[in-house]
């Protein structure tokens, strides 16, 4: 019975995360609130417990976490990640179907809750045939993904970027609910 209740609680938490996704827009990355962050509640968990659980999950997620994570103990973790297999819509200039994205996600901790700031795309690196690449720094990526009227130019690319960023958020939030169920 206890396991069933824990599974139901985990499912409810996962549904909450699924509704609170980050999306790409012609104005940058947004979420379903009017703020530039999302807050996730975890009842009686202390700031230190939440930090430790998320830190362990992120350390397991990245090959070289010391190069990716900037930590202020018990207060925040900044993820400076690189995703090398972001789907890219092919065009007549290139047959390569992936690109690289450099991104930043900041996670902050307080007793009973974590705050995840809207992710930032720092750079998109798009390969051409051969050895040349095109880079879009800062907010230049918006011009690559959207036309001047705000219409998506590369819907599958946008979806791939959103999926990658939202999967990181899901892994962060689910690490806390999974830790509650991990009683080895």
JSON list of C-alpha atoms in Angstrom, two decimals:
[
{"chain": "A", "resi": 1, "resn": "UNK", "atom": "CA", "xyz": [0.00, 0.00, 0.00]},
{"chain": "A", "resi": 2, "resn": "UNK", "atom": "CA", "xyz": [2.84, 2.37, 0.89]},
{"chain": "A", "resi": 3, "resn": "UNK", "atom": "CA", "xyz": [4.51, 1.74, -2.48]},
{"chain": "A", "resi": 4, "resn": "UNK", "atom": "CA", "xyz": [1.26, 2.46, -4.33]},
{"chain": "A", "resi": 5, "resn": "UNK", "atom": "CA", "xyz": [0.86, 5.79, -2.54]},
{"chain": "A", "resi": 6, "resn": "UNK", "atom": "CA", "xyz": [4.47, 6.70, -3.32]},
{"chain": "A", "resi": 7, "resn": "UNK", "atom": "CA", "xyz": [3.95, 5.85, -7.00]},
{"chain": "A", "resi": 8, "resn": "UNK", "atom": "CA", "xyz": [0.81, 8.00, -7.11]},
{"chain": "A", "resi": 9, "resn": "UNK", "atom": "CA", "xyz": [2.69, 10.90, -5.47]},
{"chain": "A", "resi": 10, "resn": "UNK", "atom": "CA", "xyz": [5.55, 10.54, -7.96]},
{"chain": "A", "resi": 11, "resn": "UNK", "atom": "CA", "xyz": [3.08, 10.49, -10.87]},
{"chain": "A", "resi": 12, "resn": "UNK", "atom": "CA", "xyz": [1.39, 13.66, -9.62]},
{"chain": "A", "resi": 13, "resn": "UNK", "atom": "CA", "xyz": [4.78, 15.38, -9.24]},
{"chain": "A", "resi": 14, "resn": "UNK", "atom": "CA", "xyz": [5.74, 14.32, -12.78]},
{"chain": "A", "resi": 15, "resn": "UNK", "atom": "CA", "xyz": [2.47, 15.67, -14.21]},
{"chain": "A", "resi": 16, "resn": "UNK", "atom": "CA", "xyz": [3.16, 18.99, -12.47]},
{"chain": "A", "resi": 17, "resn": "UNK", "atom": "CA", "xyz": [6.57, 19.15, -14.13]},
{"chain": "A", "resi": 18, "resn": "UNK", "atom": "CA", "xyz": [5.13, 18.22, -17.52]},
{"chain": "A", "resi": 19, "resn": "UNK", "atom": "CA", "xyz": [2.75, 21.18, -17.34]},
{"chain": "A", "resi": 20, "resn": "UNK", "atom": "CA", "xyz": [5.49, 23.57, -16.22]},
{"chain": "A", "resi": 21, "resn": "UNK", "atom": "CA", "xyz": [7.75, 23.29, -19.23]},
{"chain": "A", "resi": 22, "resn": "UNK", "atom": "CA", "xyz": [10.10, 25.81, -20.71]},
{"chain": "A", "resi": 23, "resn": "UNK", "atom": "CA", "xyz": [9.35, 26.78, -24.31]},
{"chain": "A", "resi": 24, "resn": "UNK", "atom": "CA", "xyz": [11.19, 28.69, -27.00]},
{"chain": "A", "resi": 25, "resn": "UNK", "atom": "CA", "xyz": [9.55, 31.88, -28.19]},
{"chain": "A", "resi": 26, "resn": "UNK", "atom": "CA", "xyz": [10.58, 34.70, -30.51]},
{"chain": "A", "resi": 27, "resn": "UNK", "atom": "CA", "xyz": [11.38, 36.64, -27.31]},
{"chain": "A", "resi": 28, "resn": "UNK", "atom": "CA", "xyz": [13.58, 33.96, -25.72]},
{"chain": "A", "resi": 29, "resn": "UNK", "atom": "CA", "xyz": [12.84, 31.09, -23.36]},
{"chain": "A", "resi": 30, "resn": "UNK", "atom": "CA", "xyz": [9.62, 31.31, -21.35]},
{"chain": "A", "resi": 31, "resn": "UNK", "atom": "CA", "xyz": [7.50, 29.17, -19.05]},
{"chain": "A", "resi": 32, "resn": "UNK", "atom": "CA", "xyz": [3.80, 29.06, -18.21]},
{"chain": "A", "resi": 33, "resn": "UNK", "atom": "CA", "xyz": [4.08, 31.76, -15.51]},
{"chain": "A", "resi": 34, "resn": "UNK", "atom": "CA", "xyz": [4.70, 35.49, -15.74]},
{"chain": "A", "resi": 35, "resn": "UNK", "atom": "CA", "xyz": [8.06, 35.03, -13.98]},
{"chain": "A", "resi": 36, "resn": "UNK", "atom": "CA", "xyz": [11.46, 34.01, -15.36]},
{"chain": "A", "resi": 37, "resn": "UNK", "atom": "CA", "xyz": [11.64, 30.98, -13.08]},
{"chain": "A", "resi": 38, "resn": "UNK", "atom": "CA", "xyz": [9.66, 28.01, -11.79]},
{"chain": "A", "resi": 39, "resn": "UNK", "atom": "CA", "xyz": [9.36, 27.01, -8.13]},
{"chain": "A", "resi": 40, "resn": "UNK", "atom": "CA", "xyz": [8.91, 23.39, -7.04]},
{"chain": "A", "resi": 41, "resn": "UNK", "atom": "CA", "xyz": [7.67, 22.62, -3.53]},
{"chain": "A", "resi": 42, "resn": "UNK", "atom": "CA", "xyz": [9.02, 19.72, -1.45]},
{"chain": "A", "resi": 43, "resn": "UNK", "atom": "CA", "xyz": [7.28, 20.06, 1.90]},
{"chain": "A", "resi": 44, "resn": "UNK", "atom": "CA", "xyz": [9.53, 19.47, 4.88]},
{"chain": "A", "resi": 45, "resn": "UNK", "atom": "CA", "xyz": [12.79, 18.83, 3.00]},
{"chain": "A", "resi": 46, "resn": "UNK", "atom": "CA", "xyz": [15.58, 21.08, 4.24]},
{"chain": "A", "resi": 47, "resn": "UNK", "atom": "CA", "xyz": [17.61, 23.33, 1.98]},
{"chain": "A", "resi": 48, "resn": "UNK", "atom": "CA", "xyz": [20.64, 21.12, 2.59]},
{"chain": "A", "resi": 49, "resn": "UNK", "atom": "CA", "xyz": [18.74, 17.90, 1.75]},
{"chain": "A", "resi": 50, "resn": "UNK", "atom": "CA", "xyz": [17.42, 19.35, -1.50]},
{"chain": "A", "resi": 51, "resn": "UNK", "atom": "CA", "xyz": [20.85, 20.68, -2.48]},
{"chain": "A", "resi": 52, "resn": "UNK", "atom": "CA", "xyz": [22.58, 17.35, -1.76]},
{"chain": "A", "resi": 53, "resn": "UNK", "atom": "CA", "xyz": [20.01, 15.31, -3.70]},
{"chain": "A", "resi": 54, "resn": "UNK", "atom": "CA", "xyz": [20.10, 17.56, -6.77]},
{"chain": "A", "resi": 55, "resn": "UNK", "atom": "CA", "xyz": [23.89, 17.86, -6.64]},
{"chain": "A", "resi": 56, "resn": "UNK", "atom": "CA", "xyz": [24.24, 14.06, -6.62]},
{"chain": "A", "resi": 57, "resn": "UNK", "atom": "CA", "xyz": [21.81, 13.72, -9.54]},
{"chain": "A", "resi": 58, "resn": "UNK", "atom": "CA", "xyz": [23.63, 16.35, -11.60]},
{"chain": "A", "resi": 59, "resn": "UNK", "atom": "CA", "xyz": [27.02, 14.81, -10.84]},
{"chain": "A", "resi": 60, "resn": "UNK", "atom": "CA", "xyz": [25.70, 11.50, -12.19]},
{"chain": "A", "resi": 61, "resn": "UNK", "atom": "CA", "xyz": [24.19, 13.18, -15.26]},
{"chain": "A", "resi": 62, "resn": "UNK", "atom": "CA", "xyz": [27.35, 14.80, -16.65]},
{"chain": "A", "resi": 63, "resn": "UNK", "atom": "CA", "xyz": [30.57, 13.11, -17.79]},
{"chain": "A", "resi": 64, "resn": "UNK", "atom": "CA", "xyz": [32.78, 15.81, -16.24]},
{"chain": "A", "resi": 65, "resn": "UNK", "atom": "CA", "xyz": [30.63, 17.54, -13.62]},
{"chain": "A", "resi": 66, "resn": "UNK", "atom": "CA", "xyz": [33.52, 19.64, -12.28]},
{"chain": "A", "resi": 67, "resn": "UNK", "atom": "CA", "xyz": [33.64, 21.33, -15.72]},
{"chain": "A", "resi": 68, "resn": "UNK", "atom": "CA", "xyz": [29.89, 21.83, -15.96]},
{"chain": "A", "resi": 69, "resn": "UNK", "atom": "CA", "xyz": [28.65, 22.68, -12.46]},
{"chain": "A", "resi": 70, "resn": "UNK", "atom": "CA", "xyz": [29.36, 25.86, -10.48]},
{"chain": "A", "resi": 71, "resn": "UNK", "atom": "CA", "xyz": [28.30, 25.36, -6.88]},
{"chain": "A", "resi": 72, "resn": "UNK", "atom": "CA", "xyz": [27.55, 27.65, -3.97]},
{"chain": "A", "resi": 73, "resn": "UNK", "atom": "CA", "xyz": [27.12, 25.03, -1.25]},
{"chain": "A", "resi": 74, "resn": "UNK", "atom": "CA", "xyz": [23.49, 24.62, -0.14]},
{"chain": "A", "resi": 75, "resn": "UNK", "atom": "CA", "xyz": [22.44, 27.76, -2.06]},
{"chain": "A", "resi": 76, "resn": "UNK", "atom": "CA", "xyz": [22.73, 27.27, -5.81]},
{"chain": "A", "resi": 77, "resn": "UNK", "atom": "CA", "xyz": [24.03, 25.15, -8.65]},
{"chain": "A", "resi": 78, "resn": "UNK", "atom": "CA", "xyz": [24.68, 26.67, -12.06]},
{"chain": "A", "resi": 79, "resn": "UNK", "atom": "CA", "xyz": [24.79, 24.23, -14.95]},
{"chain": "A", "resi": 80, "resn": "UNK", "atom": "CA", "xyz": [26.96, 25.39, -17.86]},
{"chain": "A", "resi": 81, "resn": "UNK", "atom": "CA", "xyz": [26.21, 22.52, -20.21]},
{"chain": "A", "resi": 82, "resn": "UNK", "atom": "CA", "xyz": [26.88, 21.52, -23.76]},
{"chain": "A", "resi": 83, "resn": "UNK", "atom": "CA", "xyz": [24.43, 19.40, -25.74]},
{"chain": "A", "resi": 84, "resn": "UNK", "atom": "CA", "xyz": [26.06, 17.98, -28.85]},
{"chain": "A", "resi": 85, "resn": "UNK", "atom": "CA", "xyz": [23.17, 16.08, -30.41]},
{"chain": "A", "resi": 86, "resn": "UNK", "atom": "CA", "xyz": [20.45, 18.68, -30.84]},
{"chain": "A", "resi": 87, "resn": "UNK", "atom": "CA", "xyz": [18.31, 17.79, -33.88]},
{"chain": "A", "resi": 88, "resn": "UNK", "atom": "CA", "xyz": [18.77, 20.15, -36.79]},
{"chain": "A", "resi": 89, "resn": "UNK", "atom": "CA", "xyz": [16.52, 20.46, -39.79]},
{"chain": "A", "resi": 90, "resn": "UNK", "atom": "CA", "xyz": [18.63, 19.75, -42.88]},
{"chain": "A", "resi": 91, "resn": "UNK", "atom": "CA", "xyz": [18.85, 22.29, -45.67]},
{"chain": "A", "resi": 92, "resn": "UNK", "atom": "CA", "xyz": [20.43, 22.52, -49.10]},
{"chain": "A", "resi": 93, "resn": "UNK", "atom": "CA", "xyz": [23.72, 23.79, -47.63]},
{"chain": "A", "resi": 94, "resn": "UNK", "atom": "CA", "xyz": [24.24, 20.89, -45.24]},
{"chain": "A", "resi": 95, "resn": "UNK", "atom": "CA", "xyz": [23.25, 17.29, -44.82]},
{"chain": "A", "resi": 96, "resn": "UNK", "atom": "CA", "xyz": [24.31, 17.17, -41.16]},
{"chain": "A", "resi": 97, "resn": "UNK", "atom": "CA", "xyz": [21.37, 16.56, -38.87]},
{"chain": "A", "resi": 98, "resn": "UNK", "atom": "CA", "xyz": [22.72, 17.68, -35.47]},
{"chain": "A", "resi": 99, "resn": "UNK", "atom": "CA", "xyz": [24.11, 20.81, -33.89]},
{"chain": "A", "resi": 100, "resn": "UNK", "atom": "CA", "xyz": [25.62, 21.83, -30.57]},
{"chain": "A", "resi": 101, "resn": "UNK", "atom": "CA", "xyz": [24.01, 24.02, -27.93]},
{"chain": "A", "resi": 102, "resn": "UNK", "atom": "CA", "xyz": [25.76, 25.70, -24.99]},
{"chain": "A", "resi": 103, "resn": "UNK", "atom": "CA", "xyz": [23.27, 26.50, -22.23]},
{"chain": "A", "resi": 104, "resn": "UNK", "atom": "CA", "xyz": [23.00, 27.65, -18.63]},
{"chain": "A", "resi": 105, "resn": "UNK", "atom": "CA", "xyz": [20.44, 26.60, -16.02]},
{"chain": "A", "resi": 106, "resn": "UNK", "atom": "CA", "xyz": [20.50, 28.00, -12.48]},
{"chain": "A", "resi": 107, "resn": "UNK", "atom": "CA", "xyz": [18.94, 26.02, -9.60]},
{"chain": "A", "resi": 108, "resn": "UNK", "atom": "CA", "xyz": [18.48, 27.75, -6.24]},
{"chain": "A", "resi": 109, "resn": "UNK", "atom": "CA", "xyz": [17.53, 26.16, -2.92]},
{"chain": "A", "resi": 110, "resn": "UNK", "atom": "CA", "xyz": [15.49, 27.13, 0.15]},
{"chain": "A", "resi": 111, "resn": "UNK", "atom": "CA", "xyz": [13.86, 24.99, 2.82]},
{"chain": "A", "resi": 112, "resn": "UNK", "atom": "CA", "xyz": [11.07, 23.01, 1.17]},
{"chain": "A", "resi": 113, "resn": "UNK", "atom": "CA", "xyz": [11.54, 24.33, -2.37]},
{"chain": "A", "resi": 114, "resn": "UNK", "atom": "CA", "xyz": [13.81, 24.80, -5.32]},
{"chain": "A", "resi": 115, "resn": "UNK", "atom": "CA", "xyz": [13.74, 27.53, -7.94]},
{"chain": "A", "resi": 116, "resn": "UNK", "atom": "CA", "xyz": [14.83, 26.83, -11.50]},
{"chain": "A", "resi": 117, "resn": "UNK", "atom": "CA", "xyz": [15.53, 29.94, -13.53]},
{"chain": "A", "resi": 118, "resn": "UNK", "atom": "CA", "xyz": [14.53, 29.96, -17.21]},
{"chain": "A", "resi": 119, "resn": "UNK", "atom": "CA", "xyz": [17.40, 28.35, -19.10]},
{"chain": "A", "resi": 120, "resn": "UNK", "atom": "CA", "xyz": [19.67, 30.51, -21.23]},
{"chain": "A", "resi": 121, "resn": "UNK", "atom": "CA", "xyz": [20.98, 29.46, -24.62]},
{"chain": "A", "resi": 122, "resn": "UNK", "atom": "CA", "xyz": [24.49, 30.92, -24.80]},
{"chain": "A", "resi": 123, "resn": "UNK", "atom": "CA", "xyz": [25.42, 29.62, -28.23]},
{"chain": "A", "resi": 124, "resn": "UNK", "atom": "CA", "xyz": [24.18, 27.44, -31.07]},
{"chain": "A", "resi": 125, "resn": "UNK", "atom": "CA", "xyz": [26.94, 25.93, -33.19]},
{"chain": "A", "resi": 126, "resn": "UNK", "atom": "CA", "xyz": [25.70, 24.73, -36.54]},
{"chain": "A", "resi": 127, "resn": "UNK", "atom": "CA", "xyz": [28.03, 22.63, -38.71]},
{"chain": "A", "resi": 128, "resn": "UNK", "atom": "CA", "xyz": [28.14, 22.91, -42.46]},
{"chain": "A", "resi": 129, "resn": "UNK", "atom": "CA", "xyz": [29.47, 20.23, -44.75]},
{"chain": "A", "resi": 130, "resn": "UNK", "atom": "CA", "xyz": [33.17, 19.91, -44.15]},
{"chain": "A", "resi": 131, "resn": "UNK", "atom": "CA", "xyz": [34.84, 21.69, -41.26]},
{"chain": "A", "resi": 132, "resn": "UNK", "atom": "CA", "xyz": [33.11, 25.08, -41.20]},
{"chain": "A", "resi": 133, "resn": "UNK", "atom": "CA", "xyz": [30.51, 26.06, -38.63]},
{"chain": "A", "resi": 134, "resn": "UNK", "atom": "CA", "xyz": [28.17, 28.94, -37.97]},
{"chain": "A", "resi": 135, "resn": "UNK", "atom": "CA", "xyz": [27.74, 30.19, -34.39]},
{"chain": "A", "resi": 136, "resn": "UNK", "atom": "CA", "xyz": [24.85, 32.14, -32.97]},
{"chain": "A", "resi": 137, "resn": "UNK", "atom": "CA", "xyz": [25.91, 33.80, -29.71]},
{"chain": "A", "resi": 138, "resn": "UNK", "atom": "CA", "xyz": [23.66, 35.33, -27.07]},
{"chain": "A", "resi": 139, "resn": "UNK", "atom": "CA", "xyz": [20.18, 35.97, -28.42]},
{"chain": "A", "resi": 140, "resn": "UNK", "atom": "CA", "xyz": [21.25, 35.60, -32.06]},
{"chain": "A", "resi": 141, "resn": "UNK", "atom": "CA", "xyz": [19.77, 32.09, -31.93]},
{"chain": "A", "resi": 142, "resn": "UNK", "atom": "CA", "xyz": [16.32, 33.68, -32.08]},
{"chain": "A", "resi": 143, "resn": "UNK", "atom": "CA", "xyz": [17.04, 34.91, -35.64]},
{"chain": "A", "resi": 144, "resn": "UNK", "atom": "CA", "xyz": [18.12, 31.39, -36.62]},
{"chain": "A", "resi": 145, "resn": "UNK", "atom": "CA", "xyz": [14.98, 29.74, -35.22]},
{"chain": "A", "resi": 146, "resn": "UNK", "atom": "CA", "xyz": [12.33, 32.43, -35.99]},
{"chain": "A", "resi": 147, "resn": "UNK", "atom": "CA", "xyz": [11.60, 34.70, -38.91]},
{"chain": "A", "resi": 148, "resn": "UNK", "atom": "CA", "xyz": [10.89, 38.44, -38.47]},
{"chain": "A", "resi": 149, "resn": "UNK", "atom": "CA", "xyz": [7.18, 37.73, -38.02]},
{"chain": "A", "resi": 150, "resn": "UNK", "atom": "CA", "xyz": [7.90, 35.38, -35.10]},
{"chain": "A", "resi": 151, "resn": "UNK", "atom": "CA", "xyz": [7.13, 32.18, -37.02]},
{"chain": "A", "resi": 152, "resn": "UNK", "atom": "CA", "xyz": [9.27, 29.11, -36.38]},
{"chain": "A", "resi": 153, "resn": "UNK", "atom": "CA", "xyz": [11.70, 28.36, -39.18]},
{"chain": "A", "resi": 154, "resn": "UNK", "atom": "CA", "xyz": [12.82, 24.99, -37.77]},
{"chain": "A", "resi": 155, "resn": "UNK", "atom": "CA", "xyz": [10.03, 23.40, -35.69]},
{"chain": "A", "resi": 156, "resn": "UNK", "atom": "CA", "xyz": [11.83, 20.09, -35.12]},
{"chain": "A", "resi": 157, "resn": "UNK", "atom": "CA", "xyz": [14.96, 21.93, -34.01]},
{"chain": "A", "resi": 158, "resn": "UNK", "atom": "CA", "xyz": [12.91, 24.01, -31.56]},
{"chain": "A", "resi": 159, "resn": "UNK", "atom": "CA", "xyz": [11.28, 20.85, -30.24]},
{"chain": "A", "resi": 160, "resn": "UNK", "atom": "CA", "xyz": [14.66, 19.17, -29.77]},
{"chain": "A", "resi": 161, "resn": "UNK", "atom": "CA", "xyz": [16.03, 22.15, -27.82]},
{"chain": "A", "resi": 162, "resn": "UNK", "atom": "CA", "xyz": [12.92, 22.33, -25.63]},
{"chain": "A", "resi": 163, "resn": "UNK", "atom": "CA", "xyz": [13.03, 18.58, -25.00]},
{"chain": "A", "resi": 164, "resn": "UNK", "atom": "CA", "xyz": [16.67, 18.70, -23.96]},
{"chain": "A", "resi": 165, "resn": "UNK", "atom": "CA", "xyz": [16.18, 21.59, -21.50]},
{"chain": "A", "resi": 166, "resn": "UNK", "atom": "CA", "xyz": [12.93, 20.17, -20.10]},
{"chain": "A", "resi": 167, "resn": "UNK", "atom": "CA", "xyz": [14.50, 16.73, -19.63]},
{"chain": "A", "resi": 168, "resn": "UNK", "atom": "CA", "xyz": [17.19, 18.28, -17.46]},
{"chain": "A", "resi": 169, "resn": "UNK", "atom": "CA", "xyz": [14.52, 19.98, -15.35]},
{"chain": "A", "resi": 170, "resn": "UNK", "atom": "CA", "xyz": [12.59, 16.70, -15.13]},
{"chain": "A", "resi": 171, "resn": "UNK", "atom": "CA", "xyz": [15.73, 14.84, -14.00]},
{"chain": "A", "resi": 172, "resn": "UNK", "atom": "CA", "xyz": [16.37, 17.48, -11.34]},
{"chain": "A", "resi": 173, "resn": "UNK", "atom": "CA", "xyz": [12.84, 17.42, -9.96]},
{"chain": "A", "resi": 174, "resn": "UNK", "atom": "CA", "xyz": [12.39, 13.66, -10.21]},
{"chain": "A", "resi": 175, "resn": "UNK", "atom": "CA", "xyz": [15.71, 13.08, -8.40]},
{"chain": "A", "resi": 176, "resn": "UNK", "atom": "CA", "xyz": [14.07, 14.46, -5.29]},
{"chain": "A", "resi": 177, "resn": "UNK", "atom": "CA", "xyz": [10.94, 12.28, -5.51]},
{"chain": "A", "resi": 178, "resn": "UNK", "atom": "CA", "xyz": [13.02, 9.21, -6.44]},
{"chain": "A", "resi": 179, "resn": "UNK", "atom": "CA", "xyz": [15.29, 9.82, -3.43]},
{"chain": "A", "resi": 180, "resn": "UNK", "atom": "CA", "xyz": [12.22, 9.56, -1.20]},
{"chain": "A", "resi": 181, "resn": "UNK", "atom": "CA", "xyz": [11.49, 6.12, -2.69]},
{"chain": "A", "resi": 182, "resn": "UNK", "atom": "CA", "xyz": [15.10, 4.91, -2.60]},
{"chain": "A", "resi": 183, "resn": "UNK", "atom": "CA", "xyz": [15.33, 3.06, 0.67]},
{"chain": "A", "resi": 184, "resn": "UNK", "atom": "CA", "xyz": [18.17, 0.62, 0.09]}
]
